[in-house]
Coordinates of C-alpha atoms and ligand atoms in Angstrom, one line a residue:
M1 CA 72.1 71.6 132.1
Q2 CA 74.1 73.8 129.7
K3 CA 72.7 74.6 126.2
K4 CA 74.5 76.4 123.3
L5 CA 72.2 78.7 121.5
S6 CA 72.6 81.3 118.5
L7 CA 70.6 84.5 118.7
L8 CA 70.1 87.5 116.2
L9 CA 69.4 90.4 118.3
T10 CA 68.5 94.1 117.8
P11 CA 71.1 96.5 118.8
E12 CA 68.8 97.7 121.8
E13 CA 68.5 94.0 122.9
A14 CA 72.2 93.4 122.6
A15 CA 73.0 96.3 124.9
S16 CA 70.9 95.0 127.9
Q17 CA 71.8 91.8 129.9
H18 CA 68.1 91.5 130.8
L19 CA 66.8 91.6 127.2
I20 CA 69.5 89.1 126.1
K21 CA 68.4 86.8 128.9
N22 CA 64.8 86.9 127.9
R23 CA 65.8 86.1 124.2
V24 CA 68.0 83.2 125.6
A25 CA 65.0 81.9 127.3
D26 CA 62.7 82.2 124.2
A27 CA 65.4 80.4 122.1
A28 CA 65.6 77.6 124.7
G29 CA 61.8 77.5 125.1
I30 CA 61.8 78.1 128.9
I31 CA 61.0 80.9 131.3
P32 CA 63.8 83.3 132.1
E33 CA 63.9 82.3 135.9
K34 CA 65.1 78.9 134.8
I35 CA 68.2 80.5 133.5
S36 CA 71.0 81.1 136.1
G37 CA 73.3 82.9 133.6
F38 CA 74.9 82.8 130.1
Q39 CA 78.3 82.9 128.8
I40 CA 78.8 84.9 125.6
I41 CA 81.1 82.9 123.2
K42 CA 80.9 84.9 120.2
K43 CA 79.4 88.4 119.3
S44 CA 79.5 90.0 115.8
L45 CA 77.6 92.8 114.2
D46 CA 75.9 92.2 110.8
A47 CA 75.4 95.5 109.2
R48 CA 74.7 94.3 105.8
G49 CA 70.9 94.5 106.0
K50 CA 68.7 97.7 106.4
I51 CA 68.6 97.2 110.2
P52 CA 72.0 96.0 111.8
R53 CA 71.7 93.1 114.0
F54 CA 73.9 91.5 116.5
L55 CA 74.7 87.7 116.2
F56 CA 75.4 86.0 119.4
K57 CA 76.5 82.5 120.5
V58 CA 75.9 81.8 124.0
N59 CA 76.2 79.0 126.4
A60 CA 73.2 79.1 128.7
F61 CA 73.0 77.6 132.3
I62 CA 69.6 76.0 132.9
D63 CA 68.7 74.8 136.3
E64 CA 72.2 74.7 137.4
P65 CA 74.6 77.4 138.9
Y66 CA 76.2 79.7 136.5
Q67 CA 80.0 79.7 135.8
E68 CA 81.8 82.6 134.4
L69 CA 83.7 82.1 131.0
P70 CA 86.8 80.4 132.0
T71 CA 90.1 82.0 131.4
R72 CA 93.3 80.1 130.9
F73 CA 95.9 80.0 133.7
F74 CA 99.7 80.8 133.0
Q75 CA 102.6 79.5 134.8
F76 CA 105.9 81.2 134.6
Q77 CA 109.1 79.9 136.1
H78 CA 111.6 81.9 138.4
V79 CA 114.5 82.5 135.9
S80 CA 116.8 84.9 137.8
A81 CA 119.2 81.9 138.3
A82 CA 118.5 80.1 135.0
K83 CA 121.2 78.5 133.2
R84 CA 120.1 79.6 129.9
K85 CA 119.8 83.3 128.9
V86 CA 118.4 84.9 125.7
I87 CA 118.8 88.5 124.7
I88 CA 115.6 90.0 123.1
I89 CA 116.2 93.2 121.2
G90 CA 112.9 95.1 121.0
A91 CA 110.1 95.3 123.6
G92 CA 107.2 95.3 121.1
P93 CA 104.6 92.5 121.0
A94 CA 107.0 90.0 119.5
G95 CA 109.7 90.6 122.0
L96 CA 107.3 90.8 125.1
F97 CA 105.4 87.4 124.2
A98 CA 108.9 85.8 123.3
A99 CA 110.0 86.7 126.8
L100 CA 106.9 85.2 128.4
K101 CA 107.2 82.1 126.5
L102 CA 110.9 81.8 127.4
M103 CA 110.0 82.1 131.1
E104 CA 107.4 79.4 130.8
N105 CA 110.3 77.2 129.6
G106 CA 112.6 78.2 132.4
I107 CA 114.9 80.5 130.2
K108 CA 115.9 83.9 131.2
P109 CA 115.0 86.8 128.9
V110 CA 117.1 90.0 128.8
I111 CA 115.3 92.7 127.0
L112 CA 117.1 95.5 125.3
E113 CA 114.8 98.5 124.3
R114 CA 116.0 101.6 122.6
G115 CA 113.1 103.5 124.0
K116 CA 111.6 104.4 127.3
D117 CA 109.1 102.7 129.5
V118 CA 105.6 103.0 128.5
R119 CA 104.8 106.0 131.0
S120 CA 107.9 108.1 130.2
R121 CA 107.2 107.5 126.5
R122 CA 103.9 109.3 126.9
R123 CA 105.8 112.6 127.5
D124 CA 107.7 112.3 124.3
L125 CA 104.4 111.8 122.5
A126 CA 103.0 114.9 124.0
A127 CA 106.1 116.9 122.8
L128 CA 105.6 115.6 119.4
N129 CA 101.9 116.3 119.1
K130 CA 102.0 119.7 120.9
H131 CA 105.4 121.2 119.7
G132 CA 106.4 119.1 116.9
I133 CA 109.6 117.9 118.7
L134 CA 110.4 114.4 117.8
N135 CA 112.6 112.1 120.0
P136 CA 114.0 109.6 117.5
E137 CA 114.4 106.9 120.2
S138 CA 111.0 107.5 121.8
N139 CA 107.9 108.0 119.8
Y140 CA 104.8 106.3 118.3
C141 CA 107.1 103.3 117.0
F142 CA 109.8 103.1 119.5
G143 CA 109.6 102.4 123.2
E144 CA 108.1 99.8 125.6
G145 CA 105.2 97.9 124.1
G146 CA 106.4 98.7 120.5
A147 CA 104.6 100.4 117.6
G148 CA 101.1 99.1 118.8
T149 CA 101.1 100.6 122.3
Y150 CA 99.5 103.9 121.4
S151 CA 97.1 102.5 118.8
D152 CA 93.6 101.2 118.5
G153 CA 94.6 97.9 119.9
K154 CA 92.9 96.0 117.2
L155 CA 93.3 92.3 118.0
Y156 CA 92.0 90.7 114.8
T157 CA 94.4 88.9 112.5
R158 CA 94.3 86.9 109.3
S159 CA 97.2 84.8 110.5
V160 CA 95.1 82.3 112.3
K161 CA 97.2 79.5 111.1
R162 CA 100.5 80.9 112.4
G163 CA 99.8 80.4 116.0
D164 CA 97.4 80.1 118.8
V165 CA 95.4 83.4 118.5
N166 CA 93.2 82.5 121.6
R167 CA 96.4 82.0 123.7
I168 CA 97.5 85.6 122.9
L169 CA 94.0 87.0 123.8
H170 CA 93.8 84.9 127.0
L171 CA 97.4 86.2 127.9
L172 CA 96.2 89.8 127.4
V173 CA 93.2 89.1 129.6
H174 CA 95.6 87.6 132.2
F175 CA 97.4 90.9 132.0
G176 CA 94.3 93.1 132.6
A177 CA 92.4 93.3 129.2
E178 CA 88.6 93.0 129.4
K179 CA 87.3 89.6 128.9
N180 CA 85.0 90.7 125.9
I181 CA 88.1 90.4 123.6
L182 CA 87.8 86.8 124.0
Y183 CA 84.4 86.7 122.2
E184 CA 84.1 89.9 120.1
S185 CA 84.5 89.2 116.5
R186 CA 86.6 92.4 116.0
P187 CA 88.3 92.9 119.5
H188 CA 90.2 96.0 120.3
I189 CA 91.7 97.3 123.5
G190 CA 92.2 101.1 123.0
T191 CA 95.2 103.5 123.6
N192 CA 94.1 104.4 127.1
K193 CA 94.1 100.8 128.4
L194 CA 97.1 99.3 126.4
P195 CA 99.8 100.9 128.4
Q196 CA 98.6 99.4 131.8
I197 CA 98.6 96.0 130.3
I198 CA 102.1 96.4 128.9
T199 CA 103.2 97.6 132.4
E200 CA 101.7 94.4 133.9
I201 CA 103.6 92.3 131.3
R202 CA 106.8 94.0 132.5
N203 CA 106.2 93.7 136.3
T204 CA 105.6 90.0 135.7
I205 CA 108.7 89.6 133.6
C206 CA 110.8 91.2 136.3
A207 CA 109.0 89.6 139.2
Y208 CA 110.0 86.1 137.7
G209 CA 113.7 87.2 137.2
G210 CA 113.6 88.6 133.6
E211 CA 115.5 91.8 132.8
F212 CA 114.6 95.0 131.2
H213 CA 117.1 97.5 129.9
F214 CA 115.5 100.7 128.5
E215 CA 117.4 103.2 126.6
H216 CA 119.6 100.4 125.3
K217 CA 119.7 100.7 121.5
A218 CA 121.5 97.9 119.9
V219 CA 124.1 99.5 117.7
D220 CA 126.5 96.5 116.8
F221 CA 127.1 92.8 117.2
E222 CA 130.3 90.8 117.4
I223 CA 130.0 87.5 115.3
K224 CA 132.4 84.7 115.7
N225 CA 132.2 81.2 114.2
N226 CA 128.7 82.1 112.8
R227 CA 127.3 83.1 116.4
I228 CA 126.6 86.4 117.9
T229 CA 128.9 86.8 120.9
K230 CA 128.3 90.3 121.9
V231 CA 125.5 92.8 121.5
Y232 CA 126.9 96.4 121.8
T233 CA 124.2 98.8 122.9
S234 CA 124.2 102.7 123.3
N235 CA 124.5 102.0 127.0
G236 CA 126.8 99.1 127.3
V237 CA 127.8 95.6 126.1
F238 CA 125.9 92.3 126.6
E239 CA 127.7 89.0 126.4
E240 CA 127.4 85.4 127.7
F241 CA 123.9 84.5 126.3
D242 CA 122.7 81.6 124.2
A243 CA 120.7 83.3 121.6
V244 CA 119.5 86.7 120.4
I245 CA 115.9 87.4 119.1
L246 CA 115.9 90.4 116.9
A247 CA 112.5 91.8 117.3
T248 CA 113.1 95.5 116.3
G249 CA 109.9 96.3 114.3
H250 CA 109.5 97.8 110.8
S251 CA 111.0 101.1 111.6
A252 CA 114.4 100.1 112.8
R253 CA 116.3 101.2 109.7
D254 CA 119.6 101.4 111.5
I255 CA 119.2 97.6 112.3
F256 CA 118.6 96.9 108.6
S257 CA 121.6 99.0 107.7
L258 CA 123.8 97.4 110.3
L259 CA 122.8 93.8 109.1
F260 CA 123.7 94.9 105.4
Q261 CA 127.1 96.3 106.5
K262 CA 128.0 93.3 108.2
N263 CA 127.0 91.0 105.1
I264 CA 124.3 89.4 107.0
S265 CA 121.7 88.6 104.4
L266 CA 118.4 90.4 104.1
F267 CA 116.0 91.2 101.1
A268 CA 113.9 94.0 100.0
K269 CA 110.3 93.1 100.3
P270 CA 106.9 94.4 99.1
F271 CA 105.1 96.8 101.4
A272 CA 102.1 99.1 101.1
L273 CA 102.1 102.8 100.7
G274 CA 99.4 105.5 100.7
V275 CA 97.5 108.1 102.7
R276 CA 95.3 108.2 105.8
V277 CA 91.7 109.1 105.0
E278 CA 89.7 110.8 107.5
H279 CA 85.7 111.4 107.5
P280 CA 83.4 112.5 110.1
Q281 CA 82.4 109.3 112.2
S282 CA 78.7 110.4 111.9
L283 CA 78.9 110.1 108.0
I284 CA 80.6 106.6 108.3
D285 CA 78.0 105.5 110.6
S286 CA 75.1 106.7 108.3
I287 CA 76.7 104.9 105.4
Q288 CA 77.4 101.7 107.2
F289 CA 74.1 101.4 109.2
H290 CA 72.0 102.9 106.6
C291 CA 70.4 105.5 108.9
A292 CA 70.6 109.3 109.7
V293 CA 71.9 108.8 113.2
R294 CA 73.6 105.9 114.9
G295 CA 71.6 106.0 118.0
P296 CA 72.8 105.0 121.4
Y297 CA 73.1 101.0 120.9
L298 CA 75.4 100.7 118.0
P299 CA 79.2 101.0 118.2
P300 CA 80.9 103.6 115.9
A301 CA 81.0 102.0 112.4
Y302 CA 83.8 100.3 110.9
Y303 CA 84.6 99.7 107.3
N304 CA 87.1 97.8 105.1
F305 CA 87.6 97.5 101.4
S306 CA 90.0 96.0 98.9
H307 CA 90.2 96.5 95.2
Q308 CA 92.2 95.4 92.3
I309 CA 93.4 98.4 90.1
S310 CA 95.8 97.8 87.1
G311 CA 96.8 94.5 88.5
R312 CA 97.6 95.9 92.0
G313 CA 95.9 95.6 95.3
A314 CA 94.6 98.7 96.8
F315 CA 92.9 98.5 100.2
S316 CA 92.0 100.0 103.5
F317 CA 94.4 99.5 106.4
C318 CA 94.0 99.6 110.1
M319 CA 90.7 101.5 110.2
C320 CA 90.2 103.4 113.6
P321 CA 86.5 104.3 114.2
G322 CA 86.3 107.5 116.6
G323 CA 90.0 107.8 116.2
I324 CA 92.9 110.2 115.8
I325 CA 95.5 110.3 113.1
A326 CA 98.9 110.1 115.0
P327 CA 102.4 111.4 113.8
A328 CA 104.2 108.0 113.7
S329 CA 107.6 109.4 112.3
T330 CA 110.8 108.0 113.7
S331 CA 113.3 110.5 112.2
P332 CA 113.3 114.2 111.8
G333 CA 112.4 115.5 108.5
E334 CA 110.2 112.4 107.6
L335 CA 106.5 112.4 107.9
V336 CA 104.6 109.2 108.6
V337 CA 101.0 108.9 110.0
N338 CA 98.9 106.1 111.4
G339 CA 95.9 106.1 113.6
W340 CA 94.8 105.3 117.2
S341 CA 91.5 105.2 119.1
P342 CA 90.6 105.1 122.7
S343 CA 88.7 102.1 124.0
K344 CA 85.3 103.9 123.5
R345 CA 86.2 105.1 120.1
N346 CA 84.4 108.3 120.9
N347 CA 86.2 110.8 118.8
P348 CA 84.3 112.6 116.2
F349 CA 86.3 111.3 113.3
A350 CA 86.9 107.9 111.5
N351 CA 90.3 107.4 109.9
S352 CA 91.9 104.6 107.9
G353 CA 94.8 104.0 105.8
L354 CA 94.3 103.8 102.0
V355 CA 97.3 102.1 100.5
T356 CA 98.4 100.2 97.5
E357 CA 101.1 97.5 97.0
I358 CA 104.6 98.5 96.3
S359 CA 107.0 96.1 94.8
E360 CA 110.5 96.1 93.1
K361 CA 109.4 97.9 89.9
D362 CA 108.5 101.0 92.3
W363 CA 112.0 101.3 93.9
K364 CA 114.1 100.8 90.9
D365 CA 115.6 104.2 91.3
F366 CA 117.3 103.0 94.5
K367 CA 118.3 99.5 93.2
N368 CA 121.9 100.1 93.9
A369 CA 121.0 100.0 97.7
G370 CA 120.3 96.4 97.1
P371 CA 118.1 94.9 100.0
L372 CA 117.6 98.5 101.4
A373 CA 116.1 99.8 98.0
G374 CA 112.5 99.5 99.2
M375 CA 113.4 101.1 102.5
L376 CA 115.0 104.1 100.8
F377 CA 112.1 104.5 98.6
Q378 CA 109.8 104.6 101.6
Q379 CA 112.0 107.2 103.2
S380 CA 112.1 109.4 100.2
V381 CA 108.3 109.6 100.1
E382 CA 108.3 110.4 103.8
K383 CA 110.7 113.2 103.1
K384 CA 108.6 114.7 100.3
A385 CA 105.5 114.5 102.8
Y386 CA 107.5 116.4 105.4
E387 CA 108.5 119.2 103.1
A388 CA 105.0 119.4 101.8
G389 CA 103.7 119.8 105.1
G390 CA 105.9 122.8 105.8
G391 CA 107.9 121.4 108.8
N392 CA 107.2 120.6 112.6
F393 CA 105.5 117.4 111.5
V394 CA 102.5 119.4 110.3
A395 CA 101.1 117.1 107.7
P396 CA 100.2 117.7 104.1
A397 CA 96.4 117.2 103.4
Q398 CA 93.8 117.6 100.6
R399 CA 90.1 117.0 100.3
I400 CA 89.6 113.6 98.6
I401 CA 87.5 115.3 95.9
D402 CA 90.2 117.7 95.2
F403 CA 92.8 115.1 95.0
C404 CA 90.8 113.0 92.7
E405 CA 90.1 116.1 90.4
N406 CA 93.7 117.5 90.5
R407 CA 92.8 120.7 92.4
F408 CA 94.4 122.4 95.4
S409 CA 92.1 122.5 98.4
S410 CA 91.7 126.2 99.2
S411 CA 90.4 125.2 102.5
L412 CA 90.5 122.1 104.7
P413 CA 87.9 120.8 107.2
D414 CA 88.7 120.1 110.9
C415 CA 91.1 117.2 111.3
S416 CA 92.0 115.1 114.2
Y417 CA 95.8 115.2 113.5
I418 CA 97.2 117.2 116.5
P419 CA 100.4 118.7 115.1
G420 CA 98.2 120.4 112.3
I421 CA 97.6 120.0 108.6
N422 CA 98.5 122.2 105.6
P423 CA 96.9 122.1 102.2
A424 CA 99.2 120.5 99.6
N425 CA 99.0 118.6 96.2
I426 CA 99.4 115.2 97.7
Q427 CA 99.9 113.7 94.1
E428 CA 103.2 115.4 94.0
I429 CA 104.5 113.2 97.0
F430 CA 104.0 110.0 95.2
P431 CA 105.1 108.6 91.8
S432 CA 102.1 109.4 89.4
H433 CA 101.0 105.8 88.9
I434 CA 100.7 105.3 92.7
S435 CA 98.6 108.5 93.0
N436 CA 96.4 107.3 90.1
I437 CA 95.9 104.0 91.9
L438 CA 94.8 105.8 95.1
K439 CA 92.5 108.0 93.1
Q440 CA 90.8 105.0 91.4
A441 CA 90.6 103.3 94.8
I442 CA 88.6 106.3 96.1
R443 CA 86.2 106.2 93.3
Q444 CA 85.7 102.4 93.5
T445 CA 85.0 102.8 97.2
E446 CA 82.4 105.2 96.5
K447 CA 80.5 102.6 94.5
K448 CA 80.4 100.4 97.5
M449 CA 80.1 103.0 100.3
K450 CA 77.8 105.9 98.8
G451 CA 78.9 109.0 100.4
Y452 CA 82.5 108.2 101.0
Y453 CA 83.5 110.5 98.2
T454 CA 82.6 113.8 99.9
R455 CA 84.1 117.3 100.4
E456 CA 84.1 116.5 104.1
A457 CA 86.7 113.8 103.7
I458 CA 90.5 114.5 103.5
I459 CA 93.6 112.6 103.0
V460 CA 96.7 113.1 105.1
A461 CA 100.2 111.9 104.0
T462 CA 101.9 109.6 104.3
E463 CA 100.8 106.1 105.4
S464 CA 104.1 104.2 104.7
R465 CA 104.9 102.1 107.7
T466 CA 102.2 99.4 106.9
S467 CA 104.8 96.6 107.1
S468 CA 108.4 96.0 106.8
P469 CA 110.2 97.0 103.5
V470 CA 112.8 94.2 104.2
R471 CA 112.8 90.6 105.1
I472 CA 115.4 89.0 107.3
P473 CA 115.7 85.5 106.2
R474 CA 115.5 82.6 108.7
D475 CA 116.0 78.8 108.3
E476 CA 112.5 77.3 107.6
K477 CA 112.7 74.7 110.2
R478 CA 115.2 76.0 112.8
L479 CA 114.1 79.6 112.5
H480 CA 117.5 81.1 113.0
H481 CA 119.2 83.3 110.5
P482 CA 120.9 81.0 107.8
Q483 CA 124.4 82.6 108.5
V484 CA 124.2 83.2 112.2
C485 CA 122.8 80.3 114.1
N486 CA 121.9 82.0 117.3
L487 CA 120.3 84.9 115.7
Y488 CA 116.6 84.6 115.5
P489 CA 114.8 87.4 113.4
C490 CA 111.3 87.8 114.6
G491 CA 108.1 89.8 114.3
E492 CA 107.0 92.5 111.9
G493 CA 110.5 94.0 111.2
A494 CA 111.9 90.7 110.0
G495 CA 108.8 90.2 107.7
Y496 CA 107.0 87.5 109.7
A497 CA 104.0 89.5 111.1
G498 CA 101.7 92.3 110.4
G499 CA 99.9 93.4 113.3
I500 CA 100.0 93.1 117.2
V501 CA 98.5 89.6 117.4
S502 CA 100.6 88.0 114.6
A503 CA 103.9 89.6 116.0
A504 CA 103.0 88.3 119.4
M505 CA 102.4 84.8 117.9
D506 CA 105.7 85.0 116.0
G507 CA 107.5 85.9 119.3
E508 CA 106.0 82.7 120.8
K509 CA 107.0 80.6 117.9
I510 CA 110.6 81.9 118.1
A511 CA 110.8 81.3 121.9
E512 CA 109.4 77.8 121.6
Q513 CA 112.1 76.9 118.9
I514 CA 114.9 78.2 121.2
A515 CA 113.4 76.2 124.1
V516 CA 113.6 73.2 122.0
V517 CA 117.2 73.9 120.9
L518 CA 118.6 74.7 124.4
G519 CA 116.4 72.1 126.0
K520 CA 114.0 72.9 128.8
F521 CA 115.1 73.6 132.4
Ligands
FAD601 C1 100.0 104.2 115.6 C2 100.0 102.7 115.3 C3 98.7 102.1 115.4 C4 98.7 100.7 115.1 N1 97.6 100.1 115.4 C5 97.5 98.7 115.4 C6 96.3 98.1 115.7 O1 95.2 98.7 116.0 N2 96.2 96.6 115.6 C7 97.3 96.0 115.2 O2 97.2 94.8 115.2 N3 98.6 96.7 114.8 C8 98.5 97.9 115.0 N4 99.7 98.6 114.6 C9 100.9 97.8 114.1 C10 101.6 97.1 115.3 O3 101.9 98.0 116.1 C11 102.8 96.2 114.7 O4 102.3 95.4 113.8 C12 103.5 95.5 115.9 O5 103.7 96.3 117.0 C13 104.6 94.8 115.4 O6 105.2 94.2 116.7 P1 106.9 93.8 116.7 O7 107.0 93.5 118.1 O8 107.2 93.0 115.6 O9 107.5 95.3 116.5 P2 107.3 96.8 117.1 O10 106.0 96.9 117.8 O11 107.6 97.7 116.1 O12 108.5 96.8 118.4 C14 109.8 96.8 118.0 C15 110.6 97.3 119.2 O13 111.8 97.3 118.9 C16 112.6 98.5 119.5 N5 113.8 98.7 118.7 C17 114.0 99.1 117.5 N6 115.2 99.1 117.2 C18 115.9 98.8 118.3 C19 117.4 98.7 118.5 N7 118.3 98.9 117.7 N8 117.7 98.4 119.9 C20 116.6 98.2 120.8 N9 115.3 98.2 120.5 C21 115.0 98.5 119.3 C22 111.5 99.6 119.3 O14 111.6 100.7 120.2 C23 110.2 98.8 119.5 O15 109.7 98.9 120.8 C24 99.9 100.0 114.7 C25 101.1 100.7 114.7 C26 101.2 102.0 114.9 C27 102.4 102.7 114.7

């Protein structure tokens, strides 16, 4: 017999298979020996009460043999000789999951990626972190796996209606992710594990006849009769294909400019802008878990918040417990930060974006740039941040108390940001109304998280690549660009996703539509 049960466990119980089994037996009203095993279906942490508790949903096997939690099976077709071929520009989650879906439908994907393979990319990240040398084609945003490869690998999304989230998680397990991502309420993979998964995806795509072309930056298109007929790259021309998926991410400013030059419509779109906040992880643990020390059974604490200030949203973004602040710039002279964590989230700092909504009224000084106005405003802030840091990707930083009280920080605490930090007046980087919103958001967060507003916490600028500042339109039903009927804008860069899972789902959605249009083979 199998029985579904809900359990409320202490952190110590939740950490031990033996103790969970005893609690499963209690809940089922039987002795533990009658239970051959149990599958965890859902696991979440409720830290609202004085003592944090784990909520488990389990499927217990009673007096019958235990079976492991089933994983889905995926079947790809050999496509080396396929009649249909689709160019995918960009090997981020949108591009990669589009490629897999095309192969399920017997269509050959040809992936063009400006950056390097995931392993070579690592050397460029080291040069940036250690020596302040940025490779504009290979960095935290550009290269195999896309922007999320060297990240925390958080896999939760609010876009549950946009596609099959579980399918994406099962695919990740198929390519080597641990099974716990299937049942954790806040699944994450970690920077140390993601590259191997990305490599497995590439190996599969190549083994089934798909193609990868690294260091092939798309630089131009030939368009005839409302169709793309050629894609020019930094390393050669591609022609004779059925469709082009444009999945170049939120940082491909050259692609936005190219579309604009070619009169292919696109629009400025709201995005979020702000700073990254860093606290000691132990402090966040004590605030969130209401205790002096987290102890061995709880994970590093997480937080999120959202406020309405002067009619604008201000919220935390991409919180990385036990994480590192990363230099996520893609061009010289511009400073962008983001965050990552290893799978164990065992670094001594907790970082998170603190951002506010930016819309048309904020980029009015750039309005002559039309659809690129938001992007140019974003870039201007990144340039100011770079100058305030003093060069070499050293980041401007300030204690949050000093920021809120308009004081220069005469000293700064340790920070995880490897290229280094310099004290600066962060409010000078942003228009004053944006700085004021960030200040108010910090004070309001203190009301919810007592201890957040502390001398130990700093802000580092600038968190500016939260989502794309541009939307590339697509036909609502057919999903292609309204002017170019075989061009499919896809993923975060085109404005249809905001995170690894939603980008992957958008890639699948586009590939499915292309399979319908081309017919299945
Ligand atoms: C440091 C960091 C941490 C993050 N952490 C998380 C997280 O924990 N969880 C989460 O859900 N999201 C996270 N994100 C966001 C997430 O990475 C993105 O939402 C997601 O990767 C978007 O997927 P995409 O495929 O649409 O675009 P991208 O991942 O940006 O991929 C676009 C790809 O296109 C390539 N490209 C660009 N221009 C060209 C061109 N002209 N020719 C050829 N190729 C081109 C780029 O090199 C890149 O590989 C993080 C981002 C960063 C930078």
